[in-house]
Amino acid sequence: QVQLVESGGGLAHPGGSLRLSCAASGFTFTNYGMSWARQTPGRDLEWVSGISADGINTYYSASVKGRFTISRDNAKNTIYLKMNSLKPEDTALYYCAKPPPFETDYVGDDPTRFSSWGQGTQVTVSS
């Protein structure tokens, strides 16, 4: 059974930093690209970042590029999202996401193509 458990959210001031983690289990983690997405009330789910299975290739949405860094530790079955220079508009519920078995490489910007999600971790950026 696939499980994705996010942690690390909280309250940060504008300009501050947070690091999110997503612990994965129930599948062969090293075979899958993984992604982060976020959602705010009243808005569509937004893809934020993706990383290839080997961790070499990383991808970012225009809204976070240069401020966020995605990484993974395949020995720990965990992905991370380091968020710097946080802005109030980064406030959202952040999810990690896994693609389906027939599309293990997918780390793109269409959230509907992911098959498994964690429960989310709340990030609030406010002064």
GROMACS .gro file of N, CA, C and O in nm:
model
  508
    1GLN      N    1   0.084  -0.118   0.000
    1GLN     CA    2   0.000   0.000   0.000
    1GLN      C    3   0.088   0.125   0.000
    1GLN      O    4   0.172   0.142   0.087
    2VAL      N    5   0.065   0.209  -0.098
    2VAL     CA    6   0.145   0.331  -0.109
    2VAL      C    7   0.110   0.427   0.005
    2VAL      O    8  -0.007   0.451   0.034
    3GLN      N    9   0.213   0.478   0.068
    3GLN     CA   10   0.194   0.582   0.169
    3GLN      C   11   0.293   0.694   0.144
    3GLN      O   12   0.412   0.669   0.121
    4LEU      N   13   0.243   0.816   0.150
    4LEU     CA   14   0.325   0.936   0.139
    4LEU      C   15   0.289   1.024   0.258
    4LEU      O   16   0.173   1.061   0.275
    5VAL      N   17   0.388   1.056   0.338
    5VAL     CA   18   0.362   1.132   0.461
    5VAL      C   19   0.448   1.258   0.461
    5VAL      O   20   0.571   1.251   0.475
    6GLU      N   21   0.380   1.371   0.448
    6GLU     CA   22   0.450   1.499   0.447
    6GLU      C   23   0.468   1.553   0.588
    6GLU      O   24   0.387   1.524   0.677
    7SER      N   25   0.572   1.632   0.607
    7SER     CA   26   0.596   1.700   0.733
    7SER      C   27   0.679   1.824   0.707
    7SER      O   28   0.731   1.843   0.597
    8GLY      N   29   0.691   1.908   0.811
    8GLY     CA   30   0.778   2.024   0.802
    8GLY      C   31   0.708   2.157   0.776
    8GLY      O   32   0.774   2.261   0.775
    9GLY      N   33   0.579   2.153   0.754
    9GLY     CA   34   0.507   2.279   0.734
    9GLY      C   35   0.499   2.359   0.863
    9GLY      O   36   0.538   2.314   0.970
   10GLY      N   37   0.449   2.480   0.851
   10GLY     CA   38   0.434   2.566   0.968
   10GLY      C   39   0.419   2.711   0.927
   10GLY      O   40   0.386   2.742   0.812
   11LEU      N   41   0.446   2.798   1.022
   11LEU     CA   42   0.435   2.942   0.999
   11LEU      C   43   0.573   3.000   0.975
   11LEU      O   44   0.667   2.971   1.050
   12ALA      N   45   0.584   3.081   0.872
   12ALA     CA   46   0.709   3.149   0.842
   12ALA      C   47   0.680   3.295   0.809
   12ALA      O   48   0.571   3.328   0.761
   13HIS      N   49   0.775   3.379   0.837
   13HIS     CA   50   0.763   3.520   0.799
   13HIS      C   51   0.802   3.538   0.653
   13HIS      O   52   0.879   3.457   0.598
   14PRO      N   53   0.752   3.640   0.589
   14PRO     CA   54   0.799   3.670   0.452
   14PRO      C   55   0.951   3.683   0.449
   14PRO      O   56   1.011   3.746   0.537
   15GLY      N   57   1.011   3.618   0.351
   15GLY     CA   58   1.157   3.615   0.342
   15GLY      C   59   1.220   3.499   0.416
   15GLY      O   60   1.340   3.475   0.403
   16GLY      N   61   1.141   3.428   0.492
   16GLY     CA   62   1.192   3.316   0.570
   16GLY      C   63   1.202   3.187   0.491
   16GLY      O   64   1.179   3.185   0.369
   17SER      N   65   1.234   3.078   0.562
   17SER     CA   66   1.257   2.949   0.498
   17SER      C   67   1.186   2.837   0.575
   17SER      O   68   1.165   2.848   0.697
   18LEU      N   69   1.153   2.734   0.503
   18LEU     CA   70   1.103   2.610   0.560
   18LEU      C   71   1.155   2.495   0.474
   18LEU      O   72   1.183   2.514   0.355
   19ARG      N   73   1.164   2.376   0.535
   19ARG     CA   74   1.198   2.258   0.458
   19ARG      C   75   1.091   2.152   0.481
   19ARG      O   76   1.068   2.109   0.595
   20LEU      N   77   1.029   2.110   0.373
   20LEU     CA   78   0.928   2.005   0.378
   20LEU      C   79   0.993   1.870   0.348
   20LEU      O   80   1.088   1.862   0.271
   21SER      N   81   0.937   1.767   0.410
   21SER     CA   82   0.981   1.630   0.383
   21SER      C   83   0.861   1.546   0.344
   21SER      O   84   0.748   1.574   0.388
   22CYS      N   85   0.887   1.442   0.266
   22CYS     CA   86   0.782   1.346   0.231
   22CYS      C   87   0.843   1.208   0.238
   22CYS      O   88   0.930   1.173   0.158
   23ALA      N   89   0.799   1.130   0.336
   23ALA     CA   90   0.847   0.993   0.352
   23ALA      C   91   0.755   0.899   0.276
   23ALA      O   92   0.633   0.902   0.296
   24ALA      N   93   0.815   0.815   0.192
   24ALA     CA   94   0.739   0.726   0.105
   24ALA      C   95   0.757   0.580   0.146
   24ALA      O   96   0.865   0.541   0.194
   25SER      N   97   0.654   0.502   0.126
   25SER     CA   98   0.661   0.358   0.152
   25SER      C   99   0.558   0.287   0.068
   25SER      O  100   0.465   0.350   0.014
   26GLY      N  101   0.575   0.155   0.056
   26GLY     CA  102   0.476   0.075  -0.015
   26GLY      C  103   0.500   0.059  -0.164
   26GLY      O  104   0.417   0.000  -0.234
   27PHE      N  105   0.611   0.110  -0.213
   27PHE     CA  106   0.646   0.095  -0.354
   27PHE      C  107   0.797   0.110  -0.368
   27PHE      O  108   0.866   0.151  -0.273
   28THR      N  109   0.849   0.077  -0.486
   28THR     CA  110   0.993   0.086  -0.510
   28THR      C  111   1.028   0.230  -0.541
   28THR      O  112   1.022   0.275  -0.657
   29PHE      N  113   1.064   0.301  -0.437
   29PHE     CA  114   1.084   0.445  -0.444
   29PHE      C  115   1.185   0.485  -0.552
   29PHE      O  116   1.166   0.584  -0.623
   30THR      N  117   1.289   0.408  -0.565
   30THR     CA  118   1.398   0.444  -0.657
   30THR      C  119   1.358   0.433  -0.803
   30THR      O  120   1.434   0.475  -0.891
   31ASN      N  121   1.241   0.378  -0.831
   31ASN     CA  122   1.193   0.367  -0.968
   31ASN      C  123   1.109   0.486  -1.014
   31ASN      O  124   1.075   0.495  -1.132
   32TYR      N  125   1.074   0.573  -0.921
   32TYR     CA  126   0.974   0.676  -0.949
   32TYR      C  127   1.027   0.818  -0.939
   32TYR      O  128   1.095   0.854  -0.841
   33GLY      N  129   0.993   0.899  -1.039
   33GLY     CA  130   1.001   1.043  -1.020
   33GLY      C  131   0.896   1.086  -0.920
   33GLY      O  132   0.792   1.019  -0.905
   34MET      N  133   0.922   1.193  -0.851
   34MET     CA  134   0.830   1.241  -0.749
   34MET      C  135   0.810   1.392  -0.764
   34MET      O  136   0.895   1.462  -0.820
   35SER      N  137   0.700   1.440  -0.712
   35SER     CA  138   0.668   1.582  -0.728
   35SER      C  139   0.607   1.641  -0.602
   35SER      O  140   0.560   1.569  -0.514
   36TRP      N  141   0.609   1.773  -0.598
   36TRP     CA  142   0.536   1.851  -0.498
   36TRP      C  143   0.431   1.936  -0.569
   36TRP      O  144   0.456   1.989  -0.679
   37ALA      N  145   0.317   1.949  -0.506
   37ALA     CA  146   0.211   2.036  -0.556
   37ALA      C  147   0.151   2.109  -0.436
   37ALA      O  148   0.175   2.070  -0.321
   38ARG      N  149   0.074   2.213  -0.462
   38ARG     CA  150   0.013   2.288  -0.352
   38ARG      C  151  -0.126   2.335  -0.390
   38ARG      O  152  -0.159   2.349  -0.508
   39GLN      N  153  -0.205   2.361  -0.287
   39GLN     CA  154  -0.342   2.407  -0.311
   39GLN      C  155  -0.381   2.509  -0.207
   39GLN      O  156  -0.357   2.489  -0.087
   40THR      N  157  -0.442   2.616  -0.253
   40THR     CA  158  -0.501   2.715  -0.165
   40THR      C  159  -0.653   2.713  -0.187
   40THR      O  160  -0.700   2.678  -0.296
   41PRO      N  161  -0.729   2.749  -0.085
   41PRO     CA  162  -0.875   2.747  -0.097
   41PRO      C  163  -0.923   2.830  -0.215
   41PRO      O  164  -0.877   2.943  -0.236
   42GLY      N  165  -1.008   2.774  -0.296
   42GLY     CA  166  -1.066   2.847  -0.408
   42GLY      C  167  -0.980   2.848  -0.533
   42GLY      O  168  -1.019   2.908  -0.633
   43ARG      N  169  -0.864   2.782  -0.526
   43ARG     CA  170  -0.776   2.779  -0.643
   43ARG      C  171  -0.748   2.635  -0.683
   43ARG      O  172  -0.757   2.543  -0.602
   44ASP      N  173  -0.710   2.619  -0.810
   44ASP     CA  174  -0.675   2.485  -0.858
   44ASP      C  175  -0.548   2.436  -0.792
   44ASP      O  176  -0.463   2.515  -0.748
   45LEU      N  177  -0.535   2.304  -0.792
   45LEU     CA  178  -0.411   2.243  -0.746
   45LEU      C  179  -0.299   2.287  -0.841
   45LEU      O  180  -0.313   2.281  -0.963
   46GLU      N  181  -0.187   2.331  -0.783
   46GLU     CA  182  -0.075   2.383  -0.862
   46GLU      C  183   0.047   2.294  -0.844
   46GLU      O  184   0.095   2.276  -0.730
   47TRP      N  185   0.100   2.244  -0.952
   47TRP     CA  186   0.228   2.172  -0.946
   47TRP      C  187   0.337   2.270  -0.913
   47TRP      O  188   0.342   2.381  -0.966
   48VAL      N  189   0.429   2.230  -0.827
   48VAL     CA  190   0.536   2.317  -0.781
   48VAL      C  191   0.673   2.273  -0.831
   48VAL      O  192   0.751   2.354  -0.882
   49SER      N  193   0.702   2.142  -0.818
   49SER     CA  194   0.836   2.096  -0.850
   49SER      C  195   0.835   1.945  -0.867
   49SER      O  196   0.751   1.876  -0.811
   50GLY      N  197   0.931   1.895  -0.947
   50GLY     CA  198   0.945   1.752  -0.966
   50GLY      C  199   1.091   1.713  -0.971
   50GLY      O  200   1.178   1.796  -1.000
   51ILE      N  201   1.118   1.586  -0.943
   51ILE     CA  202   1.254   1.535  -0.944
   51ILE      C  203   1.254   1.395  -1.003
   51ILE      O  204   1.164   1.314  -0.975
   52SER      N  205   1.354   1.367  -1.084
   52SER     CA  206   1.364   1.236  -1.147
   52SER      C  207   1.398   1.128  -1.044
   52SER      O  208   1.441   1.158  -0.932
   53ALA      N  209   1.382   1.004  -1.084
   53ALA     CA  210   1.404   0.892  -0.993
   53ALA      C  211   1.546   0.888  -0.939
   53ALA      O  212   1.568   0.853  -0.822
   54ASP      N  213   1.642   0.924  -1.021
   54ASP     CA  214   1.782   0.923  -0.978
   54ASP      C  215   1.825   1.053  -0.912
   54ASP      O  216   1.939   1.066  -0.868
   55GLY      N  217   1.735   1.150  -0.907
   55GLY     CA  218   1.765   1.276  -0.842
   55GLY      C  219   1.846   1.375  -0.926
   55GLY      O  220   1.875   1.486  -0.880
   56ILE      N  221   1.879   1.337  -1.046
   56ILE     CA  222   1.967   1.422  -1.128
   56ILE      C  223   1.891   1.539  -1.189
   56ILE      O  224   1.941   1.652  -1.195
   57ASN      N  225   1.771   1.514  -1.234
   57ASN     CA  226   1.693   1.618  -1.303
   57ASN      C  227   1.585   1.674  -1.212
   57ASN      O  228   1.509   1.599  -1.149
   58THR      N  229   1.580   1.806  -1.206
   58THR     CA  230   1.481   1.875  -1.124
   58THR      C  231   1.406   1.978  -1.208
   58THR      O  232   1.461   2.032  -1.305
   59TYR      N  233   1.284   2.004  -1.170
   59TYR     CA  234   1.197   2.091  -1.247
   59TYR      C  235   1.116   2.178  -1.150
   59TYR      O  236   1.079   2.133  -1.041
   60TYR      N  237   1.089   2.301  -1.194
   60TYR     CA  238   1.019   2.395  -1.107
   60TYR      C  239   0.917   2.476  -1.186
   60TYR      O  240   0.937   2.507  -1.303
   61SER      N  241   0.811   2.514  -1.117
   61SER     CA  242   0.719   2.609  -1.177
   61SER      C  243   0.784   2.747  -1.178
   61SER      O  244   0.875   2.775  -1.099
   62ALA      N  245   0.737   2.832  -1.264
   62ALA     CA  246   0.793   2.967  -1.275
   62ALA      C  247   0.778   3.044  -1.144
   62ALA      O  248   0.860   3.128  -1.110
   63SER      N  249   0.672   3.014  -1.070
   63SER     CA  250   0.644   3.090  -0.948
   63SER      C  251   0.742   3.060  -0.834
   63SER      O  252   0.752   3.139  -0.740
   64VAL      N  253   0.812   2.948  -0.841
   64VAL     CA  254   0.903   2.913  -0.731
   64VAL      C  255   1.048   2.896  -0.776
   64VAL      O  256   1.137   2.883  -0.691
   65LYS      N  257   1.072   2.897  -0.905
   65LYS     CA  258   1.208   2.875  -0.955
   65LYS      C  259   1.302   2.980  -0.899
   65LYS      O  260   1.272   3.099  -0.898
   66GLY      N  261   1.417   2.933  -0.852
   66GLY     CA  262   1.514   3.023  -0.793
   66GLY      C  263   1.497   3.041  -0.643
   66GLY      O  264   1.588   3.092  -0.575
   67ARG      N  265   1.383   2.999  -0.588
   67ARG     CA  266   1.358   3.012  -0.444
   67ARG      C  267   1.345   2.876  -0.376
   67ARG      O  268   1.382   2.861  -0.260
   68PHE      N  269   1.289   2.778  -0.446
   68PHE     CA  270   1.267   2.645  -0.390
   68PHE      C  271   1.368   2.547  -0.450
   68PHE      O  272   1.408   2.560  -0.566
   69THR      N  273   1.405   2.446  -0.371
   69THR     CA  274   1.494   2.341  -0.418
   69THR      C  275   1.437   2.206  -0.378
   69THR      O  276   1.413   2.181  -0.259
   70ILE      N  277   1.418   2.120  -0.477
   70ILE     CA  278   1.371   1.985  -0.451
   70ILE      C  279   1.492   1.891  -0.448
   70ILE      O  280   1.589   1.910  -0.522
   71SER      N  281   1.486   1.792  -0.362
   71SER     CA  282   1.592   1.693  -0.354
   71SER      C  283   1.532   1.562  -0.303
   71SER      O  284   1.416   1.558  -0.262
   72ARG      N  285   1.612   1.457  -0.307
   72ARG     CA  286   1.566   1.328  -0.258
   72ARG      C  287   1.682   1.251  -0.200
   72ARG      O  288   1.798   1.267  -0.242
   73ASP      N  289   1.649   1.164  -0.105
   73ASP     CA  290   1.745   1.072  -0.047
   73ASP      C  291   1.689   0.932  -0.068
   73ASP      O  292   1.597   0.890   0.004
   74ASN      N  293   1.740   0.862  -0.168
   74ASN     CA  294   1.684   0.731  -0.202
   74ASN      C  295   1.713   0.626  -0.095
   74ASN      O  296   1.642   0.525  -0.088
   75ALA      N  297   1.814   0.649  -0.014
   75ALA     CA  298   1.841   0.556   0.095
   75ALA      C  299   1.736   0.567   0.206
   75ALA      O  300   1.714   0.472   0.281
   76LYS      N  301   1.672   0.684   0.212
   76LYS     CA  302   1.571   0.708   0.316
   76LYS      C  303   1.429   0.711   0.260
   76LYS      O  304   1.333   0.738   0.332
   77ASN      N  305   1.414   0.687   0.130
   77ASN     CA  306   1.282   0.691   0.065
   77ASN      C  307   1.210   0.823   0.096
   77ASN      O  308   1.090   0.825   0.131
   78THR      N  309   1.282   0.931   0.081
   78THR     CA  310   1.228   1.062   0.121
   78THR      C  311   1.263   1.167   0.016
   78THR      O  312   1.373   1.167  -0.038
   79ILE      N  313   1.167   1.255  -0.010
   79ILE     CA  314   1.196   1.374  -0.089
   79ILE      C  315   1.180   1.497  -0.001
   79ILE      O  316   1.111   1.494   0.102
   80TYR      N  317   1.243   1.604  -0.044
   80TYR     CA  318   1.243   1.728   0.034
   80TYR      C  319   1.209   1.846  -0.057
   80TYR      O  320   1.227   1.840  -0.179
   81LEU      N  321   1.161   1.951   0.004
   81LEU     CA  322   1.142   2.077  -0.066
   81LEU      C  323   1.192   2.188   0.026
   81LEU      O  324   1.128   2.219   0.128
   82LYS      N  325   1.306   2.244  -0.008
   82LYS     CA  326   1.360   2.357   0.069
   82LYS      C  327   1.305   2.484   0.007
   82LYS      O  328   1.324   2.511  -0.111
   83MET      N  329   1.237   2.561   0.089
   83MET     CA  330   1.170   2.682   0.043
   83MET      C  331   1.235   2.804   0.106
   83MET      O  332   1.230   2.819   0.229
   84ASN      N  333   1.297   2.885   0.025
   84ASN     CA  334   1.361   3.009   0.071
   84ASN      C  335   1.284   3.130   0.018
   84ASN      O  336   1.202   3.118  -0.073
   85SER      N  337   1.316   3.245   0.075
   85SER     CA  338   1.254   3.371   0.030
   85SER      C  339   1.103   3.358   0.018
   85SER      O  340   1.043   3.398  -0.083
   86LEU      N  341   1.043   3.303   0.121
   86LEU     CA  342   0.900   3.275   0.117
   86LEU      C  343   0.818   3.404   0.105
   86LEU      O  344   0.855   3.509   0.160
   87LYS      N  345   0.708   3.393   0.034
   87LYS     CA  346   0.616   3.504   0.011
   87LYS      C  347   0.478   3.467   0.064
   87LYS      O  348   0.444   3.348   0.070
   88PRO      N  349   0.395   3.564   0.098
   88PRO     CA  350   0.260   3.532   0.142
   88PRO      C  351   0.183   3.446   0.042
   88PRO      O  352   0.102   3.362   0.082
   89GLU      N  353   0.210   3.465  -0.086
   89GLU     CA  354   0.140   3.385  -0.187
   89GLU      C  355   0.186   3.239  -0.193
   89GLU      O  356   0.126   3.160  -0.267
   90ASP      N  357   0.288   3.204  -0.118
   90ASP     CA  358   0.328   3.064  -0.106
   90ASP      C  359   0.243   2.990  -0.003
   90ASP      O  360   0.255   2.868   0.011
   91THR      N  361   0.159   3.062   0.069
   91THR     CA  362   0.071   2.998   0.167
   91THR      C  363  -0.021   2.899   0.097
   91THR      O  364  -0.091   2.933   0.003
   92ALA      N  365  -0.017   2.774   0.143
   92ALA     CA  366  -0.094   2.668   0.078
   92ALA      C  367  -0.077   2.539   0.157
   92ALA      O  368   0.008   2.528   0.245
   93LEU      N  369  -0.158   2.442   0.121
   93LEU     CA  370  -0.139   2.304   0.167
   93LEU      C  371  -0.051   2.235   0.063
   93LEU      O  372  -0.086   2.231  -0.055
   94TYR      N  373   0.063   2.186   0.109
   94TYR     CA  374   0.161   2.127   0.018
   94TYR      C  375   0.151   1.974   0.025
   94TYR      O  376   0.151   1.915   0.133
   95TYR      N  377   0.149   1.915  -0.094
   95TYR     CA  378   0.138   1.770  -0.107
   95TYR      C  379   0.258   1.715  -0.184
   95TYR      O  380   0.305   1.778  -0.278
   96CYS      N  381   0.301   1.593  -0.149
   96CYS     CA  382   0.389   1.521  -0.240
   96CYS      C  383   0.304   1.424  -0.318
   96CYS      O  384   0.197   1.380  -0.273
   97ALA      N  385   0.351   1.392  -0.437
   97ALA     CA  386   0.270   1.312  -0.530
   97ALA      C  387   0.357   1.215  -0.607
   97ALA      O  388   0.473   1.245  -0.640
   98LYS      N  389   0.297   1.101  -0.639
   98LYS     CA  390   0.365   0.993  -0.709
   98LYS      C  391   0.285   0.962  -0.837
   98LYS      O  392   0.163   0.955  -0.835
   99PRO      N  393   0.355   0.935  -0.948
   99PRO     CA  394   0.283   0.898  -1.069
   99PRO      C  395   0.240   0.752  -1.066
   99PRO      O  396   0.285   0.676  -0.979
  100PRO      N  397   0.155   0.710  -1.158
  100PRO     CA  398   0.111   0.570  -1.161
  100PRO      C  399   0.221   0.478  -1.213
  100PRO      O  400   0.318   0.524  -1.275
  101PRO      N  401   0.207   0.347  -1.192
  101PRO     CA  402   0.312   0.251  -1.232
  101PRO      C  403   0.342   0.251  -1.382
  101PRO      O  404   0.453   0.215  -1.422
  102PHE      N  405   0.245   0.291  -1.465
  102PHE     CA  406   0.271   0.290  -1.610
  102PHE      C  407   0.336   0.419  -1.658
  102PHE      O  408   0.361   0.438  -1.776
  103GLU      N  409   0.366   0.510  -1.564
  103GLU     CA  410   0.420   0.640  -1.601
  103GLU      C  411   0.519   0.686  -1.494
  103GLU      O  412   0.515   0.800  -1.448
  104THR      N  413   0.611   0.599  -1.458
  104THR     CA  414   0.698   0.623  -1.342
  104THR      C  415   0.785   0.747  -1.355
  104THR      O  416   0.829   0.801  -1.254
  105ASP      N  417   0.811   0.789  -1.479
  105ASP     CA  418   0.901   0.903  -1.500
  105ASP      C  419   0.830   1.037  -1.491
  105ASP      O  420   0.895   1.141  -1.493
  106TYR      N  421   0.696   1.034  -1.483
  106TYR     CA  422   0.625   1.162  -1.495
  106TYR      C  423   0.647   1.252  -1.374
  106TYR      O  424   0.617   1.215  -1.260
  107VAL      N  425   0.699   1.371  -1.399
  107VAL     CA  426   0.720   1.471  -1.294
  107VAL      C  427   0.672   1.607  -1.346
  107VAL      O  428   0.721   1.711  -1.304
  108GLY      N  429   0.577   1.603  -1.437
  108GLY     CA  430   0.537   1.726  -1.504
  108GLY      C  431   0.433   1.807  -1.430
  108GLY      O  432   0.404   1.781  -1.313
  109ASP      N  433   0.373   1.901  -1.499
  109ASP     CA  434   0.292   2.003  -1.434
  109ASP      C  435   0.142   1.977  -1.441
  109ASP      O  436   0.063   2.068  -1.415
  110ASP      N  437   0.101   1.854  -1.472
  110ASP     CA  438  -0.041   1.821  -1.473
  110ASP      C  439  -0.073   1.735  -1.351
  110ASP      O  440  -0.049   1.614  -1.352
  111PRO      N  441  -0.127   1.796  -1.246
  111PRO     CA  442  -0.152   1.719  -1.123
  111PRO      C  443  -0.249   1.603  -1.141
  111PRO      O  444  -0.246   1.509  -1.062
  112THR      N  445  -0.332   1.607  -1.245
  112THR     CA  446  -0.429   1.498  -1.264
  112THR      C  447  -0.360   1.368  -1.304
  112THR      O  448  -0.423   1.261  -1.299
  113ARG      N  449  -0.234   1.375  -1.343
  113ARG     CA  450  -0.164   1.254  -1.386
  113ARG      C  451  -0.095   1.181  -1.271
  113ARG      O  452  -0.037   1.076  -1.291
  114PHE      N  453  -0.104   1.235  -1.151
  114PHE     CA  454  -0.047   1.166  -1.036
  114PHE      C  455  -0.151   1.071  -0.977
  114PHE      O  456  -0.270   1.101  -0.976
  115SER      N  457  -0.106   0.960  -0.925
  115SER     CA  458  -0.201   0.859  -0.877
  115SER      C  459  -0.205   0.848  -0.726
  115SER      O  460  -0.300   0.791  -0.671
  116SER      N  461  -0.103   0.897  -0.658
  116SER     CA  462  -0.099   0.885  -0.512
  116SER      C  463  -0.055   1.019  -0.453
  116SER      O  464   0.035   1.084  -0.506
  117TRP      N  465  -0.118   1.053  -0.341
  117TRP     CA  466  -0.092   1.180  -0.274
  117TRP      C  467  -0.078   1.156  -0.124
  117TRP      O  468  -0.140   1.066  -0.069
  118GLY      N  469  -0.002   1.243  -0.060
  118GLY     CA  470   0.000   1.242   0.085
  118GLY      C  471  -0.117   1.321   0.140
  118GLY      O  472  -0.205   1.365   0.066
  119GLN      N  473  -0.117   1.339   0.271
  119GLN     CA  474  -0.227   1.410   0.336
  119GLN      C  475  -0.205   1.562   0.334
  119GLN      O  476  -0.298   1.638   0.362
  120GLY      N  477  -0.085   1.604   0.303
  120GLY     CA  478  -0.053   1.745   0.293
  120GLY      C  479   0.004   1.802   0.422
  120GLY      O  480  -0.021   1.750   0.532
  121THR      N  481   0.080   1.908   0.409
  121THR     CA  482   0.133   1.982   0.523
  121THR      C  483   0.112   2.130   0.495
  121THR      O  484   0.141   2.179   0.387
  122GLN      N  485   0.058   2.201   0.594
  122GLN     CA  486   0.021   2.340   0.576
  122GLN      C  487   0.141   2.432   0.590
  122GLN      O  488   0.216   2.423   0.688
  123VAL      N  489   0.157   2.522   0.494
  123VAL     CA  490   0.257   2.628   0.500
  123VAL      C  491   0.184   2.761   0.501
  123VAL      O  492   0.102   2.788   0.414
  124THR      N  493   0.213   2.842   0.601
  124THR     CA  494   0.153   2.975   0.612
  124THR      C  495   0.265   3.078   0.621
  124THR      O  496   0.353   3.066   0.707
  125VAL      N  497   0.261   3.174   0.530
  125VAL     CA  498   0.362   3.279   0.528
  125VAL      C  499   0.293   3.411   0.561
  125VAL      O  500   0.208   3.459   0.485
  126SER      N  501   0.328   3.464   0.676
  126SER     CA  502   0.260   3.584   0.723
  126SER      C  503   0.349   3.659   0.820
  126SER      O  504   0.428   3.599   0.893
  127SER      N  505   0.337   3.790   0.820
  127SER     CA  506   0.411   3.870   0.917
  127SER      C  507   0.328   3.890   1.044
  127SER      O  508   0.376   3.950   1.139
   0.00000   0.00000   0.00000
